[in-house]
């Protein structure tokens, strides 16, 4: 979706590219190339819904966009406290962009906690819209404000817009038979209406959404629509907002096609459905709800019409056990989880390695260890995916790079699992799962053919001429064993976790056989055909930045900034982490310096150093948030100069 061409606009934060004076009595309209907006408030203030609706309208308008939802793990964190702040950041532009943005141009703060938690991220000159009704003495003291920040001069470096959002919302809804508390709940829609006016966002989609969401409560739907319209009208009439802004559609950023806004988890769900259709196999998901993977279960449960069956198990072990049973029965089998769940599933993943059945294990990584930071992002499960099982149990590992790329990564994981008869780990993370961007809906003829041939009859002739079925007789190219559907006459065979005899699949304790089977399973993974890693190096640089997974956006944005400043730097990004692309060693040896930014303490760097004996330099972050482009650009500049 995004190009590798350096964009000067990536340097500026919401740069003004034009201005249009309105006629007498109308307001000025300024054109911007991009804007970063953050909505922030209590967990119960509806900030995620507000951000999602603004994003949907922005996508329908045709801007390129990237989002960063950020919310507490608690179902209802303490109201008015810093730990209870929920926020949603949206970066949208008239050109291709890669990240949710480093620093917001606009902050909508619904209470003192939201202001205090986010003010440190704002550049001087940013606009702040605050709900003055919530700035009571008690609310300010709760977050450590000795005096009102709206009056003590601490916000003089910003464009402050004090707006009594609660009062205005209640006033707008006085004709409805709602209690004050019920009316106050619509203040997020008032704020959404105001921001929609400020940035000329469409409104029809939001009104249609509200009618659908509250179809069984038409009075609530009407009240929210009225609050939304009141916010729009307030922006149009108040003197405090003298300027509105336009960000043109990103007409040249996208190849021709039909687009929609999509999150990483939704793209994964669609990719799994597409894979099952392309394989002509029923899709079975065995899963236990866990943040941030649960949305995949929720989405797939809606698609029974595509042959999808979802099973919400009583625990993680039961979920993968059911999935492996479905794989044995001939389904495209999937289990979804996050890091703690992968640990619980490890024995059954090892069983899938031994049984040599196709199984997709999708890990939406989050901050750890243990339950750690359920709603924050991290890339710290790579070594667990590589080695987190007893015995020699090699598993292929793939990782998507953007929310939209999760669709293609699901198809690729299915290709490997079905072709080579192996479990496959797919490593997404919370940043990709909850973030969103435009996605071009592919044509059917662009999707890979994933159809497989089940075993139909005997495949081996004994010395006496008897034809028999050997469940572990392998394909010469892929080393995959045949996939036999239970109940097929003549194809009965033994399964289980104890080591199998080569060919027959019978239980074997023979040392030489075990050595052979271990090495064969490893050779099967090592021999998986994956594309060569591509290197973006237009200036024959001496420094290579190597990344994997969700660091793609921040790394690419940082590389753009460095190149625009005259620096020479190369970039490569890995989708396949086991096995590595066959040309990776040669690529790494072409450069004097290799820098690997990761949201962990250096797990890919450890693997690269061990396998290729390259002195790769780690740049690491484990604070639960994605990298910022400027942060990475600075670190890479130091590496280039060092």
JSON list of C-alpha atoms in Angstrom, two decimals, residues 72-210:
[
{"chain": "A", "resi": 72, "resn": "UNK", "atom": "CA", "xyz": [-6.10, -0.01, 30.02]},
{"chain": "A", "resi": 73, "resn": "UNK", "atom": "CA", "xyz": [-6.30, -3.75, 30.58]},
{"chain": "A", "resi": 74, "resn": "UNK", "atom": "CA", "xyz": [-8.86, -3.41, 33.37]},
{"chain": "A", "resi": 75, "resn": "UNK", "atom": "CA", "xyz": [-12.50, -3.71, 32.33]},
{"chain": "A", "resi": 76, "resn": "UNK", "atom": "CA", "xyz": [-13.22, -0.42, 34.11]},
{"chain": "A", "resi": 77, "resn": "UNK", "atom": "CA", "xyz": [-10.15, 1.29, 35.48]},
{"chain": "A", "resi": 78, "resn": "UNK", "atom": "CA", "xyz": [-10.68, 3.87, 38.26]},
{"chain": "A", "resi": 79, "resn": "UNK", "atom": "CA", "xyz": [-12.48, 6.89, 36.82]},
{"chain": "A", "resi": 80, "resn": "UNK", "atom": "CA", "xyz": [-10.52, 10.11, 36.62]},
{"chain": "A", "resi": 81, "resn": "UNK", "atom": "CA", "xyz": [-7.12, 8.49, 37.27]},
{"chain": "A", "resi": 82, "resn": "UNK", "atom": "CA", "xyz": [-4.04, 8.34, 35.08]},
{"chain": "A", "resi": 83, "resn": "UNK", "atom": "CA", "xyz": [-4.14, 4.51, 34.83]},
{"chain": "A", "resi": 84, "resn": "UNK", "atom": "CA", "xyz": [-7.75, 4.79, 33.65]},
{"chain": "A", "resi": 85, "resn": "UNK", "atom": "CA", "xyz": [-7.02, 6.97, 30.61]},
{"chain": "A", "resi": 86, "resn": "UNK", "atom": "CA", "xyz": [-8.01, 5.52, 27.25]},
{"chain": "A", "resi": 87, "resn": "UNK", "atom": "CA", "xyz": [-6.85, 7.12, 24.00]},
{"chain": "A", "resi": 88, "resn": "UNK", "atom": "CA", "xyz": [-7.12, 6.70, 20.26]},
{"chain": "A", "resi": 89, "resn": "UNK", "atom": "CA", "xyz": [-4.61, 8.30, 17.88]},
{"chain": "A", "resi": 90, "resn": "UNK", "atom": "CA", "xyz": [-5.23, 8.74, 14.16]},
{"chain": "A", "resi": 91, "resn": "UNK", "atom": "CA", "xyz": [-2.75, 9.94, 11.53]},
{"chain": "A", "resi": 92, "resn": "UNK", "atom": "CA", "xyz": [-4.31, 10.74, 8.15]},
{"chain": "A", "resi": 93, "resn": "UNK", "atom": "CA", "xyz": [-2.84, 12.36, 5.06]},
{"chain": "A", "resi": 94, "resn": "UNK", "atom": "CA", "xyz": [-3.09, 13.20, 1.38]},
{"chain": "A", "resi": 95, "resn": "UNK", "atom": "CA", "xyz": [-0.08, 10.94, 0.67]},
{"chain": "A", "resi": 96, "resn": "UNK", "atom": "CA", "xyz": [1.11, 7.52, 1.77]},
{"chain": "A", "resi": 97, "resn": "UNK", "atom": "CA", "xyz": [2.03, 7.27, 5.45]},
{"chain": "A", "resi": 98, "resn": "UNK", "atom": "CA", "xyz": [3.44, 4.49, 7.58]},
{"chain": "A", "resi": 99, "resn": "UNK", "atom": "CA", "xyz": [2.79, 5.15, 11.27]},
{"chain": "A", "resi": 100, "resn": "UNK", "atom": "CA", "xyz": [0.14, 6.61, 13.61]},
{"chain": "A", "resi": 101, "resn": "UNK", "atom": "CA", "xyz": [2.48, 9.60, 14.01]},
{"chain": "A", "resi": 102, "resn": "UNK", "atom": "CA", "xyz": [4.97, 10.61, 16.65]},
{"chain": "A", "resi": 103, "resn": "UNK", "atom": "CA", "xyz": [3.22, 13.62, 18.21]},
{"chain": "A", "resi": 104, "resn": "UNK", "atom": "CA", "xyz": [-0.44, 14.72, 17.97]},
{"chain": "A", "resi": 105, "resn": "UNK", "atom": "CA", "xyz": [-1.31, 18.03, 16.34]},
{"chain": "A", "resi": 106, "resn": "UNK", "atom": "CA", "xyz": [-4.65, 17.94, 18.16]},
{"chain": "A", "resi": 107, "resn": "UNK", "atom": "CA", "xyz": [-5.54, 16.53, 21.58]},
{"chain": "A", "resi": 108, "resn": "UNK", "atom": "CA", "xyz": [-9.13, 16.16, 22.69]},
{"chain": "A", "resi": 109, "resn": "UNK", "atom": "CA", "xyz": [-8.97, 15.77, 26.49]},
{"chain": "A", "resi": 110, "resn": "UNK", "atom": "CA", "xyz": [-12.22, 14.81, 28.19]},
{"chain": "A", "resi": 111, "resn": "UNK", "atom": "CA", "xyz": [-10.90, 15.30, 31.75]},
{"chain": "A", "resi": 112, "resn": "UNK", "atom": "CA", "xyz": [-7.81, 16.38, 33.74]},
{"chain": "A", "resi": 113, "resn": "UNK", "atom": "CA", "xyz": [-6.37, 12.85, 33.75]},
{"chain": "A", "resi": 114, "resn": "UNK", "atom": "CA", "xyz": [-6.51, 12.71, 29.95]},
{"chain": "A", "resi": 115, "resn": "UNK", "atom": "CA", "xyz": [-4.73, 16.07, 29.69]},
{"chain": "A", "resi": 116, "resn": "UNK", "atom": "CA", "xyz": [-2.01, 15.15, 32.17]},
{"chain": "A", "resi": 117, "resn": "UNK", "atom": "CA", "xyz": [-1.39, 11.69, 30.68]},
{"chain": "A", "resi": 118, "resn": "UNK", "atom": "CA", "xyz": [-0.96, 13.05, 27.15]},
{"chain": "A", "resi": 119, "resn": "UNK", "atom": "CA", "xyz": [0.38, 16.63, 27.38]},
{"chain": "A", "resi": 120, "resn": "UNK", "atom": "CA", "xyz": [3.97, 15.40, 27.35]},
{"chain": "A", "resi": 121, "resn": "UNK", "atom": "CA", "xyz": [3.51, 14.00, 23.82]},
{"chain": "A", "resi": 122, "resn": "UNK", "atom": "CA", "xyz": [2.30, 17.28, 22.30]},
{"chain": "A", "resi": 123, "resn": "UNK", "atom": "CA", "xyz": [4.60, 19.64, 20.40]},
{"chain": "A", "resi": 124, "resn": "UNK", "atom": "CA", "xyz": [4.41, 23.34, 21.16]},
{"chain": "A", "resi": 125, "resn": "UNK", "atom": "CA", "xyz": [1.72, 24.98, 19.08]},
{"chain": "A", "resi": 126, "resn": "UNK", "atom": "CA", "xyz": [-0.56, 21.95, 19.09]},
{"chain": "A", "resi": 127, "resn": "UNK", "atom": "CA", "xyz": [-4.29, 22.45, 19.57]},
{"chain": "A", "resi": 128, "resn": "UNK", "atom": "CA", "xyz": [-5.91, 21.23, 22.79]},
{"chain": "A", "resi": 129, "resn": "UNK", "atom": "CA", "xyz": [-9.66, 20.88, 23.13]},
{"chain": "A", "resi": 130, "resn": "UNK", "atom": "CA", "xyz": [-10.63, 20.30, 26.76]},
{"chain": "A", "resi": 131, "resn": "UNK", "atom": "CA", "xyz": [-13.94, 19.51, 28.41]},
{"chain": "A", "resi": 132, "resn": "UNK", "atom": "CA", "xyz": [-13.96, 22.26, 31.02]},
{"chain": "A", "resi": 133, "resn": "UNK", "atom": "CA", "xyz": [-16.92, 20.70, 32.87]},
{"chain": "A", "resi": 134, "resn": "UNK", "atom": "CA", "xyz": [-14.64, 17.96, 34.18]},
{"chain": "A", "resi": 135, "resn": "UNK", "atom": "CA", "xyz": [-11.95, 20.29, 35.54]},
{"chain": "A", "resi": 136, "resn": "UNK", "atom": "CA", "xyz": [-13.31, 20.36, 39.06]},
{"chain": "A", "resi": 137, "resn": "UNK", "atom": "CA", "xyz": [-11.05, 20.83, 42.05]},
{"chain": "A", "resi": 138, "resn": "UNK", "atom": "CA", "xyz": [-11.47, 17.21, 43.13]},
{"chain": "A", "resi": 139, "resn": "UNK", "atom": "CA", "xyz": [-10.81, 15.82, 39.63]},
{"chain": "A", "resi": 140, "resn": "UNK", "atom": "CA", "xyz": [-7.66, 17.93, 39.27]},
{"chain": "A", "resi": 141, "resn": "UNK", "atom": "CA", "xyz": [-6.33, 16.98, 42.69]},
{"chain": "A", "resi": 142, "resn": "UNK", "atom": "CA", "xyz": [-6.83, 13.30, 41.85]},
{"chain": "A", "resi": 143, "resn": "UNK", "atom": "CA", "xyz": [-4.13, 13.54, 39.17]},
{"chain": "A", "resi": 144, "resn": "UNK", "atom": "CA", "xyz": [-1.83, 15.94, 41.01]},
{"chain": "A", "resi": 145, "resn": "UNK", "atom": "CA", "xyz": [-2.84, 19.36, 39.68]},
{"chain": "A", "resi": 146, "resn": "UNK", "atom": "CA", "xyz": [-2.43, 21.90, 42.51]},
{"chain": "A", "resi": 147, "resn": "UNK", "atom": "CA", "xyz": [-3.97, 24.59, 40.32]},
{"chain": "A", "resi": 148, "resn": "UNK", "atom": "CA", "xyz": [-6.04, 24.50, 37.16]},
{"chain": "A", "resi": 149, "resn": "UNK", "atom": "CA", "xyz": [-3.78, 24.04, 34.12]},
{"chain": "A", "resi": 150, "resn": "UNK", "atom": "CA", "xyz": [-6.40, 25.95, 32.14]},
{"chain": "A", "resi": 151, "resn": "UNK", "atom": "CA", "xyz": [-5.66, 29.07, 34.18]},
{"chain": "A", "resi": 152, "resn": "UNK", "atom": "CA", "xyz": [-2.09, 28.88, 35.52]},
{"chain": "A", "resi": 153, "resn": "UNK", "atom": "CA", "xyz": [-0.33, 29.61, 32.23]},
{"chain": "A", "resi": 154, "resn": "UNK", "atom": "CA", "xyz": [1.17, 26.13, 31.83]},
{"chain": "A", "resi": 155, "resn": "UNK", "atom": "CA", "xyz": [-0.65, 25.72, 28.51]},
{"chain": "A", "resi": 156, "resn": "UNK", "atom": "CA", "xyz": [0.36, 29.07, 27.03]},
{"chain": "A", "resi": 157, "resn": "UNK", "atom": "CA", "xyz": [2.52, 27.35, 24.42]},
{"chain": "A", "resi": 158, "resn": "UNK", "atom": "CA", "xyz": [-0.52, 25.60, 22.94]},
{"chain": "A", "resi": 159, "resn": "UNK", "atom": "CA", "xyz": [-3.71, 26.69, 21.18]},
{"chain": "A", "resi": 160, "resn": "UNK", "atom": "CA", "xyz": [-6.21, 25.96, 23.95]},
{"chain": "A", "resi": 161, "resn": "UNK", "atom": "CA", "xyz": [-9.93, 25.58, 23.22]},
{"chain": "A", "resi": 162, "resn": "UNK", "atom": "CA", "xyz": [-11.90, 25.34, 26.48]},
{"chain": "A", "resi": 163, "resn": "UNK", "atom": "CA", "xyz": [-15.29, 23.82, 25.66]},
{"chain": "A", "resi": 164, "resn": "UNK", "atom": "CA", "xyz": [-17.96, 22.78, 28.20]},
{"chain": "A", "resi": 165, "resn": "UNK", "atom": "CA", "xyz": [-18.67, 19.56, 26.33]},
{"chain": "A", "resi": 166, "resn": "UNK", "atom": "CA", "xyz": [-20.86, 18.00, 29.01]},
{"chain": "A", "resi": 167, "resn": "UNK", "atom": "CA", "xyz": [-23.02, 21.09, 29.49]},
{"chain": "A", "resi": 168, "resn": "UNK", "atom": "CA", "xyz": [-23.45, 21.63, 25.76]},
{"chain": "A", "resi": 169, "resn": "UNK", "atom": "CA", "xyz": [-24.37, 17.99, 25.25]},
{"chain": "A", "resi": 170, "resn": "UNK", "atom": "CA", "xyz": [-26.96, 17.99, 28.02]},
{"chain": "A", "resi": 171, "resn": "UNK", "atom": "CA", "xyz": [-28.43, 21.23, 26.64]},
{"chain": "A", "resi": 172, "resn": "UNK", "atom": "CA", "xyz": [-28.62, 19.78, 23.14]},
{"chain": "A", "resi": 173, "resn": "UNK", "atom": "CA", "xyz": [-30.50, 16.74, 24.44]},
{"chain": "A", "resi": 174, "resn": "UNK", "atom": "CA", "xyz": [-32.97, 18.47, 26.76]},
{"chain": "A", "resi": 175, "resn": "UNK", "atom": "CA", "xyz": [-35.89, 17.63, 24.46]},
{"chain": "A", "resi": 176, "resn": "UNK", "atom": "CA", "xyz": [-35.21, 13.93, 24.97]},
{"chain": "A", "resi": 177, "resn": "UNK", "atom": "CA", "xyz": [-36.55, 12.09, 28.00]},
{"chain": "A", "resi": 178, "resn": "UNK", "atom": "CA", "xyz": [-33.13, 11.18, 29.33]},
{"chain": "A", "resi": 179, "resn": "UNK", "atom": "CA", "xyz": [-31.62, 11.51, 32.77]},
{"chain": "A", "resi": 180, "resn": "UNK", "atom": "CA", "xyz": [-28.65, 13.85, 33.03]},
{"chain": "A", "resi": 181, "resn": "UNK", "atom": "CA", "xyz": [-26.34, 10.85, 33.40]},
{"chain": "A", "resi": 182, "resn": "UNK", "atom": "CA", "xyz": [-27.72, 9.27, 30.23]},
{"chain": "A", "resi": 183, "resn": "UNK", "atom": "CA", "xyz": [-27.39, 12.54, 28.33]},
{"chain": "A", "resi": 184, "resn": "UNK", "atom": "CA", "xyz": [-23.79, 13.02, 29.49]},
{"chain": "A", "resi": 185, "resn": "UNK", "atom": "CA", "xyz": [-22.83, 9.71, 27.89]},
{"chain": "A", "resi": 186, "resn": "UNK", "atom": "CA", "xyz": [-23.29, 11.32, 24.48]},
{"chain": "A", "resi": 187, "resn": "UNK", "atom": "CA", "xyz": [-20.56, 13.91, 25.00]},
{"chain": "A", "resi": 188, "resn": "UNK", "atom": "CA", "xyz": [-18.15, 11.82, 22.95]},
{"chain": "A", "resi": 189, "resn": "UNK", "atom": "CA", "xyz": [-20.53, 12.17, 19.99]},
{"chain": "A", "resi": 190, "resn": "UNK", "atom": "CA", "xyz": [-20.59, 15.95, 20.53]},
{"chain": "A", "resi": 191, "resn": "UNK", "atom": "CA", "xyz": [-16.78, 15.92, 20.41]},
{"chain": "A", "resi": 192, "resn": "UNK", "atom": "CA", "xyz": [-16.85, 13.72, 17.30]},
{"chain": "A", "resi": 193, "resn": "UNK", "atom": "CA", "xyz": [-19.22, 16.17, 15.60]},
{"chain": "A", "resi": 194, "resn": "UNK", "atom": "CA", "xyz": [-16.95, 19.10, 16.45]},
{"chain": "A", "resi": 195, "resn": "UNK", "atom": "CA", "xyz": [-13.84, 17.35, 15.08]},
{"chain": "A", "resi": 196, "resn": "UNK", "atom": "CA", "xyz": [-15.77, 16.21, 12.02]},
{"chain": "A", "resi": 197, "resn": "UNK", "atom": "CA", "xyz": [-16.59, 19.87, 11.30]},
{"chain": "A", "resi": 198, "resn": "UNK", "atom": "CA", "xyz": [-13.00, 20.97, 11.92]},
{"chain": "A", "resi": 199, "resn": "UNK", "atom": "CA", "xyz": [-11.60, 18.50, 9.38]},
{"chain": "A", "resi": 200, "resn": "UNK", "atom": "CA", "xyz": [-14.48, 18.30, 6.91]},
{"chain": "A", "resi": 201, "resn": "UNK", "atom": "CA", "xyz": [-15.19, 14.64, 7.55]},
{"chain": "A", "resi": 202, "resn": "UNK", "atom": "CA", "xyz": [-18.30, 12.97, 6.09]},
{"chain": "A", "resi": 203, "resn": "UNK", "atom": "CA", "xyz": [-21.18, 12.50, 8.53]},
{"chain": "A", "resi": 204, "resn": "UNK", "atom": "CA", "xyz": [-23.62, 10.15, 6.81]},
{"chain": "A", "resi": 205, "resn": "UNK", "atom": "CA", "xyz": [-21.73, 7.00, 7.79]},
{"chain": "A", "resi": 206, "resn": "UNK", "atom": "CA", "xyz": [-21.66, 7.89, 11.49]},
{"chain": "A", "resi": 207, "resn": "UNK", "atom": "CA", "xyz": [-25.39, 8.65, 11.58]},
{"chain": "A", "resi": 208, "resn": "UNK", "atom": "CA", "xyz": [-26.13, 5.37, 9.80]},
{"chain": "A", "resi": 209, "resn": "UNK", "atom": "CA", "xyz": [-23.86, 3.55, 12.26]},
{"chain": "A", "resi": 210, "resn": "UNK", "atom": "CA", "xyz": [-25.63, 5.04, 15.28]}
]
